[in-house]
Coordinates of C-alpha atoms in Angstrom, one line a residue:
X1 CA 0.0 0.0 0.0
X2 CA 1.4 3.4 -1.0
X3 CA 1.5 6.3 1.6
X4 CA -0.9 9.4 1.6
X5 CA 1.7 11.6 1.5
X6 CA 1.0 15.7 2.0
X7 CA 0.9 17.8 -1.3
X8 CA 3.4 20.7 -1.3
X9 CA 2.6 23.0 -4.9
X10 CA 4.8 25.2 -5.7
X11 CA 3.0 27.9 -7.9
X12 CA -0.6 28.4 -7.7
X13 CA -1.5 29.6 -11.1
X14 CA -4.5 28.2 -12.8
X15 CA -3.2 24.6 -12.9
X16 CA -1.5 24.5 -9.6
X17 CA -3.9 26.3 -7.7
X18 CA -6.5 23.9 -9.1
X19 CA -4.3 20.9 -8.1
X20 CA -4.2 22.1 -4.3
X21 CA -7.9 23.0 -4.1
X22 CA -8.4 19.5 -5.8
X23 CA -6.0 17.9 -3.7
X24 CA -7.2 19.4 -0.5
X25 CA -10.8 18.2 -1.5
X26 CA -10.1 14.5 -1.6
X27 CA -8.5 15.0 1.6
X28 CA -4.8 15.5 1.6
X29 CA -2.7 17.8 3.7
X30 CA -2.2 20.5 1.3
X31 CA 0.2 22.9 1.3
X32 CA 2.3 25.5 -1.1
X33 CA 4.2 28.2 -2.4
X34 CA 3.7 30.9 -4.9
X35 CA 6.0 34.3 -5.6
X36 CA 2.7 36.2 -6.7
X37 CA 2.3 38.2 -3.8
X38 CA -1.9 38.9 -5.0
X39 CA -2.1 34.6 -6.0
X40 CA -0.5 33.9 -1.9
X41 CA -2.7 36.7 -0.2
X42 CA -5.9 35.2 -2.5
X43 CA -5.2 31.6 -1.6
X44 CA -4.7 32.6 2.0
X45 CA -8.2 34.4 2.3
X46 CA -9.6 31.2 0.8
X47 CA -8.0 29.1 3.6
X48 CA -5.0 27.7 2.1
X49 CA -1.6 27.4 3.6
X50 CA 0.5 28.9 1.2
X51 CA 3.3 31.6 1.1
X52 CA 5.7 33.3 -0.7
X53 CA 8.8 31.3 0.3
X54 CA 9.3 29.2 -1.8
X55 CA 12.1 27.5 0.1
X56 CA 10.2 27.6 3.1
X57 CA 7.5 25.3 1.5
X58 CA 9.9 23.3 0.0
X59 CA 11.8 22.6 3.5
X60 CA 8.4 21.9 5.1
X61 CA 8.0 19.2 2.4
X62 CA 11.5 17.8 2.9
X63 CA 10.2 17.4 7.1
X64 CA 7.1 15.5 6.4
X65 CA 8.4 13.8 3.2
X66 CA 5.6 15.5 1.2
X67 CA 4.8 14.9 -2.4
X68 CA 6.5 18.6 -4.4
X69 CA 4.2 19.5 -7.3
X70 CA 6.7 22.2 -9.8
X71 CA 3.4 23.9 -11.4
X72 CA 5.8 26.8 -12.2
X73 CA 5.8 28.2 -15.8
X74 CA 9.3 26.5 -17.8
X75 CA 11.7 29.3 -17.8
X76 CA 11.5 29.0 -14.1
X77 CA 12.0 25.2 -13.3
X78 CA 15.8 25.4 -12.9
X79 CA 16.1 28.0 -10.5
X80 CA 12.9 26.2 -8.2
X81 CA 14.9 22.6 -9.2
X82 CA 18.3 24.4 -7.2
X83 CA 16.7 25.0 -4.3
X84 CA 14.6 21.2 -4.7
X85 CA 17.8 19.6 -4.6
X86 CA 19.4 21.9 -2.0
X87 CA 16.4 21.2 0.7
X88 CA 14.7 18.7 0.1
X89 CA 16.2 16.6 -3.1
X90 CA 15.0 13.0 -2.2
X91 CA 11.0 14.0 -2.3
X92 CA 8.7 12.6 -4.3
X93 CA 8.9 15.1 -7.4
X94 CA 6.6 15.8 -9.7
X95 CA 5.3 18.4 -12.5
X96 CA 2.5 20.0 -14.6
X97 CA 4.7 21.6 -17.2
X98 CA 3.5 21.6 -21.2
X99 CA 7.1 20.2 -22.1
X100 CA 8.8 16.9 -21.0
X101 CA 12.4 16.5 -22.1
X102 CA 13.8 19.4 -21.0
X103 CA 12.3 19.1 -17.7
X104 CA 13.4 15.7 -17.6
X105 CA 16.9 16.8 -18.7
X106 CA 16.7 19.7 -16.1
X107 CA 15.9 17.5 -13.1
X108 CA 18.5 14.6 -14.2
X109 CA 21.1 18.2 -14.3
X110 CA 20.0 19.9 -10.7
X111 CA 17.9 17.5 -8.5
X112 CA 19.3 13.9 -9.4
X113 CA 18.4 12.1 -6.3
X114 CA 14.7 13.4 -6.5
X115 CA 12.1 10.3 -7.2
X116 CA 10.8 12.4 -10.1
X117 CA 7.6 11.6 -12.4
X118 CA 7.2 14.0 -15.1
X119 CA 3.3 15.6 -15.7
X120 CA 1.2 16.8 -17.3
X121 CA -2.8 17.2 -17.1
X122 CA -4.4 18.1 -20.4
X123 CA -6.6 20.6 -18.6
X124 CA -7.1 24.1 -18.8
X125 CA -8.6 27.5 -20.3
X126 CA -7.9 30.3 -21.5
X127 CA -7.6 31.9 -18.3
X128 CA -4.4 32.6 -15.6
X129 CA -3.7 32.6 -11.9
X130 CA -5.2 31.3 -8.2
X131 CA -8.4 33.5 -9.4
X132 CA -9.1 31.1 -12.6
X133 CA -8.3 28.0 -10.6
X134 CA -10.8 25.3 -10.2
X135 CA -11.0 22.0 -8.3
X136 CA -13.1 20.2 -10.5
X137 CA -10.5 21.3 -13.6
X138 CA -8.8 17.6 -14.0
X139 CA -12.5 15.9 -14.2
X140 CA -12.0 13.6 -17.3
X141 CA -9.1 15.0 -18.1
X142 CA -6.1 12.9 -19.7
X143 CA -2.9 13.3 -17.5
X144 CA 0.3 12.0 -19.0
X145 CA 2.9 10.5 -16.2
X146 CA 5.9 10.8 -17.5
X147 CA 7.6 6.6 -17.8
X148 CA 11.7 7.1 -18.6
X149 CA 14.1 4.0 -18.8
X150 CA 15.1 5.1 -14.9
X151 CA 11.3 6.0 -13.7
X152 CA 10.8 4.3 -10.3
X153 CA 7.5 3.2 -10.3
X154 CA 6.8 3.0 -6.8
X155 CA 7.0 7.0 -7.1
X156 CA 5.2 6.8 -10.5
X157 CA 2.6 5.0 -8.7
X158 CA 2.0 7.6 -5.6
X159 CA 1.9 10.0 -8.0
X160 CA -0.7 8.3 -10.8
X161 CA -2.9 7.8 -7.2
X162 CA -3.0 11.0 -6.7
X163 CA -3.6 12.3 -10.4
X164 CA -6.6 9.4 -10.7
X165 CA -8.1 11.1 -6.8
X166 CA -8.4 14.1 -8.7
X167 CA -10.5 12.9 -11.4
X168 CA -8.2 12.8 -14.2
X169 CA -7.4 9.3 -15.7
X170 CA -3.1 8.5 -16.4
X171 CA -1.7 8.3 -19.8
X172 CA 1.6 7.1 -19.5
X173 CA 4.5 7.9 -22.2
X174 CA 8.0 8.8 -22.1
X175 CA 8.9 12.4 -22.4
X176 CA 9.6 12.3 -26.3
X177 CA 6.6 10.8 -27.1
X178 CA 4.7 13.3 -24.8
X179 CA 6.4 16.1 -26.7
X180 CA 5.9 15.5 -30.2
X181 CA 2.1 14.8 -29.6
X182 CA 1.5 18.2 -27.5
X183 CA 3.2 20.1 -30.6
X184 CA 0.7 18.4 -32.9
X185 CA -2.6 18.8 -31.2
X186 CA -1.5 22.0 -28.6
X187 CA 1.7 24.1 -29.1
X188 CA 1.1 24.0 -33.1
X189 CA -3.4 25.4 -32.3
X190 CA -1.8 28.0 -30.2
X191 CA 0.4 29.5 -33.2
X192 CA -2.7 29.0 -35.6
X193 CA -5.1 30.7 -32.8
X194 CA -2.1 33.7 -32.7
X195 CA -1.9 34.2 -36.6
X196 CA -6.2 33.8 -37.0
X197 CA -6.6 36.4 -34.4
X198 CA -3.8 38.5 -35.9
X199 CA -5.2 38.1 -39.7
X200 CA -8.7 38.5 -38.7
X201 CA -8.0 42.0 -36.1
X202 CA -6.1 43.7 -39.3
X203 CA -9.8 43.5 -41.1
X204 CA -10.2 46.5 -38.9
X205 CA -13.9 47.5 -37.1
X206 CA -16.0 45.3 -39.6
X207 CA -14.1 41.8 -39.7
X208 CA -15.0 42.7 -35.9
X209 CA -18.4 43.0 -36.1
X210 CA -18.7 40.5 -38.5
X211 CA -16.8 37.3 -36.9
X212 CA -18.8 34.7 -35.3
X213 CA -18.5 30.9 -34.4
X214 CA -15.5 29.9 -36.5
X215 CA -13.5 32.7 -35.8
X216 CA -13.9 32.5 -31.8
X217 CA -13.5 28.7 -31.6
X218 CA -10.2 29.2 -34.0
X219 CA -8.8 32.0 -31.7
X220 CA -10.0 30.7 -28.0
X221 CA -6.4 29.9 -26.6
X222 CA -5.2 33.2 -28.0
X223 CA -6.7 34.6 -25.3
X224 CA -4.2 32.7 -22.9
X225 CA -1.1 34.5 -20.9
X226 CA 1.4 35.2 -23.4
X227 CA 4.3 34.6 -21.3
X228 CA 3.2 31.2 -20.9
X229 CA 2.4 30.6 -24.6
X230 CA 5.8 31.6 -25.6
X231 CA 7.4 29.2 -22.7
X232 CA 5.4 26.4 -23.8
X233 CA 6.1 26.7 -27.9
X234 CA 9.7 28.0 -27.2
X235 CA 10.7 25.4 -24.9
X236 CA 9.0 22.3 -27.6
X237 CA 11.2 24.0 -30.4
X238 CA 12.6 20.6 -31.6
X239 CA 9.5 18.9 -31.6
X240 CA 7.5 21.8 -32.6
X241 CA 9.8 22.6 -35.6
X242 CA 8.6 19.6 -37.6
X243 CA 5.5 19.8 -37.0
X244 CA 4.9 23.6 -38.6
X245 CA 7.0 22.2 -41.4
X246 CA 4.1 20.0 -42.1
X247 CA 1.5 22.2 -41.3
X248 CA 3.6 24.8 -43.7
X249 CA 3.7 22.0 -46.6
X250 CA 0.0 21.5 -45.9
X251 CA -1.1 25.0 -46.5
X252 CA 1.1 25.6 -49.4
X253 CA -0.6 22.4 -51.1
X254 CA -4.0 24.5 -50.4
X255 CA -2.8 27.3 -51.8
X256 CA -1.7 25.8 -55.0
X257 CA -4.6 24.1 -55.8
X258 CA -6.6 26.7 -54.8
X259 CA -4.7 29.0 -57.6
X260 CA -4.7 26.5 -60.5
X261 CA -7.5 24.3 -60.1
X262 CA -9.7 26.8 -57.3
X263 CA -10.6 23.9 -55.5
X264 CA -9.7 23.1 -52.2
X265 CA -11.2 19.6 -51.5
X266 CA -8.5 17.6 -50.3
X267 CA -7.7 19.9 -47.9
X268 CA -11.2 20.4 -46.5
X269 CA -12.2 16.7 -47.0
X270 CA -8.8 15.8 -45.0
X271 CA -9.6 18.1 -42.2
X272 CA -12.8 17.0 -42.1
X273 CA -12.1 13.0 -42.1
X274 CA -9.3 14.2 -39.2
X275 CA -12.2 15.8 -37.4
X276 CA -14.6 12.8 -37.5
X277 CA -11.3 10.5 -36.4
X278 CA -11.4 12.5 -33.5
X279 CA -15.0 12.3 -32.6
X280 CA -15.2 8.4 -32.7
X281 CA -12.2 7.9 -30.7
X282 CA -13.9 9.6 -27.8
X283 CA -16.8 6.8 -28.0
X284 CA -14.6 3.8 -29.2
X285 CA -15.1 1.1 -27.1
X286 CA -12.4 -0.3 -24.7
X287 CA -10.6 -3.8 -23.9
X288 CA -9.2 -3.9 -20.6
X289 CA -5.9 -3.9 -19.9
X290 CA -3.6 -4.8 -16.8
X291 CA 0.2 -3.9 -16.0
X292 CA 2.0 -5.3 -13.6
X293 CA 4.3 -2.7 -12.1
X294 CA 6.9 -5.2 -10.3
X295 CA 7.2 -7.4 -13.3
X296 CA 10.3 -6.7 -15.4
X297 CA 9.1 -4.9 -18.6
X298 CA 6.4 -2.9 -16.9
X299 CA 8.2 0.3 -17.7
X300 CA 7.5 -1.2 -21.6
X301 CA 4.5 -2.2 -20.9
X302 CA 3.3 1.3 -19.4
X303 CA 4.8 2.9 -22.2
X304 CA 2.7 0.7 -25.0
X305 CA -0.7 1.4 -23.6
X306 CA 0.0 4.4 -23.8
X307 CA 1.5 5.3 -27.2
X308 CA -1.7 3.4 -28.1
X309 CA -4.2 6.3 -27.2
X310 CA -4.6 3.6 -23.9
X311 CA -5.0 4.9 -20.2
X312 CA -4.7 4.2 -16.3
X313 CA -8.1 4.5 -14.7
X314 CA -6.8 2.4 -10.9
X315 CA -4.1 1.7 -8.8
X316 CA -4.4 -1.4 -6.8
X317 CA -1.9 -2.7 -5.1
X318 CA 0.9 -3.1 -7.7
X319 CA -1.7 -3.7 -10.5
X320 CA -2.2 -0.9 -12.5
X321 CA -5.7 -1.2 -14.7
X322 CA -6.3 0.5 -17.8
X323 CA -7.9 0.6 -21.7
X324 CA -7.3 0.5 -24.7
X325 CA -9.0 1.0 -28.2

C-alpha cells in the first residue's frame, strides 16, 4: 500500500492552484508556495496554507516527506529545481509543465536524487492565476505520467494515485513521445489561434463585427497569458519545428490548388475526415488492460498502452488497470 503523502505545490496559477484545491478536496494535507504576492494573499483568504517562500515550503515538504508539485511556468524550473535539490532533493517530485524532455533533462542536471515523475494534465482554459483555478478542472481530463528508462514506479505509482483522486485518468509515455504529440494537437493550435486572431483583427472594425463561431472557436487559446504561450512553444522548439514544417507543406498544397484548379477539396475533405477520427475515438469502445508494475518490462508495458491512445483508470496494489481501443 502506498503512503498518503501531503501535497506541497509550488505555484498556484491556474493549474497548480486547481491541483491544491483539488488535492485538499479529496483530503490531503495541502500545502504551497507561490511568488505572486496577490495569487499567496488570495489563496490565504480562501484558507489555504501557502506563502511566498518558496524554500520555506519546499523545506516543510523535505520534514514531512511531502509529495513537491513544480506547477511553475518552464523558464522558471531550474532555479525552483536548485533549491529542490538543495532542501529537500529525495521528495517525491513531480510536474505539470506543457514540455517533458527538457524538464526531464533539467531535473537529471540539478535534483538527481529526486524520485521524479514528469506531468502533465491536459486541462485548462484560457484563463491565468489562483483566481481562474478550479478544483473540479482535471474531471476527465487525460494526464500523462511521465515513464523514462530510470522511472521508479513506486514514485510513478503515488503520484498516478494522486492524479486518478483528482478525477483525471493517467496516460503514460515517455517524455519524447509526450512532446511530439503536444506540438501536434497543442503548441502547433496556439500558433494558428495567434496568426487567425492576428489576420482576422487587421480586417479593422468590420471583420470585428462580422466574426462569429468559426472565428472564436479558432482563436479561444489566443486569449491565454502570453508569457506562458511563448514558454510552452519556445521550450518544444525541436519537436515543434517539424510539425509547422508540415502544417507549412500543408497549406502551401492548399494554396496551390486553390490557384490552379480553385478547388480546395482535399484539404477540406482531409480536415474534415481528421475531425470525425477524433469524434469516434472519444466513443470507441475499450478492452481492458492490466500492468504489472513489479514485473520486469512494466516500464515497456506502461509505455505501450499508452502510445496506443490507452490509459490508467486504478491503482491497486501493484496492478495498474487500464484501456485500450
Amino acid at each position: 500500500m502506498n503512503p498518503v503523502r501531503d501535497v506541497c505545490v509550488i505555484g498556484l496559477g491556474l493549474i497548480g492552484g486547481s491541483l491544491l484545491r483539488a488535492a485538499h478536496s479529496i483530503g490531503r494535507t495541502t500545502f504551497g508556495a507561490t511568488t505572486s504576492e496577490a495569487d499567496a494573499d488570495a489563496a490565504s483568504r480562501a484558507g489555504f496554507d501557502v506563502t511566498t517562500q518558496v524554500e520555506a515550503a519546499l523545506s516543510k515538504a523535505a520534514e514531512r516527506d511531502a509529495m513537491i508539485v513544480l506547477a511553475v511556468p518552464l523558464p522558471a524550473v531550474e532555479e525552483v529545481l536548485r533549491t529542490v535539490s538543495r532542501v529537500a532533493g529525495h521528495c517525491v517530485l513531480t510536474d505539470v509543465t506543457s514540455v517533458k524532455g527538457p524538464v526531464l533533462d533539467s531535473v537529471r542536471r540539478r535534483a538527481p536524487y529526486a524520485k521524479f515523475v514528469g506531468g502533465h494534465p491536459m486541462a485548462g482554459t484560457a484563463n491565468s492565476g489562483w483566481k481562474a483555478s478550479n478544483p473540479a478542472l482535471f474531471g476527465g481530463a487525460a494526464w500523462v505520467l511521465g515513464v523514462e528508462h530510470d522511472t521508479d514506479l513506486t514514485a510513478w505509482a503515488e503520484v498516478a494515485q494522486l492524479v486518478l483522486d483528482v478525477g483525471a485518468h493517467v496516460v503514460p509515455l515517455p517524455a519524447d513521445s509526450h512532446d511530439e504529440t503536444v506540438a501536434r494537437i497543442s503548441h502547433l493550435p496556439h500558433i494558428f489561434a495567434a496568426i487567425l486572431a492576428t489576420i482576422g483583427a487587421q480586417g479593422g472594425p468590420l471583420a470585428m463585427s462580422l466574426a462569429a463561431g468559426s472565428y472564436t472557436d479558432g482563436t479561444r487559446v489566443a486569449g491565454s497569458s502570453p508569457a506562458l504561450v511563448r514558454a510552452m512553444t519556445e521550450g518544444n522548439r525541436d519537436a515543434l519545428l517539424p510539425i509547422v514544417d508540415e502544417a507549412l507543406g500543408r497549406l502551401g498544397a492548399a494554396r496551390g490548388s486553390l490557384a490552379s484548379t480553385g478547388g480546395l477539396a482535399v484539404t477540406v475533405n482531409a480536415g474534415h475526415e481528421g475531425a470525425q477520427a477524433f469524434a469516434a475515438g472519444k466513443d470507441a469502445e475499450r478492452a481492458g488492460v492490466r500492468v504489472s508494475l513489479s514485473a520486469p518490462d512494466a516500464r515497456d508495458g506502461l509505455i505501450a498502452l499508452g502510445e496506443r491512445g490507452g490509459r490508467i483508470t486504478a491503482i491497486e496494489g501493484d496492478i495498474a488497470i487500464g484501456e485500450v481501443s
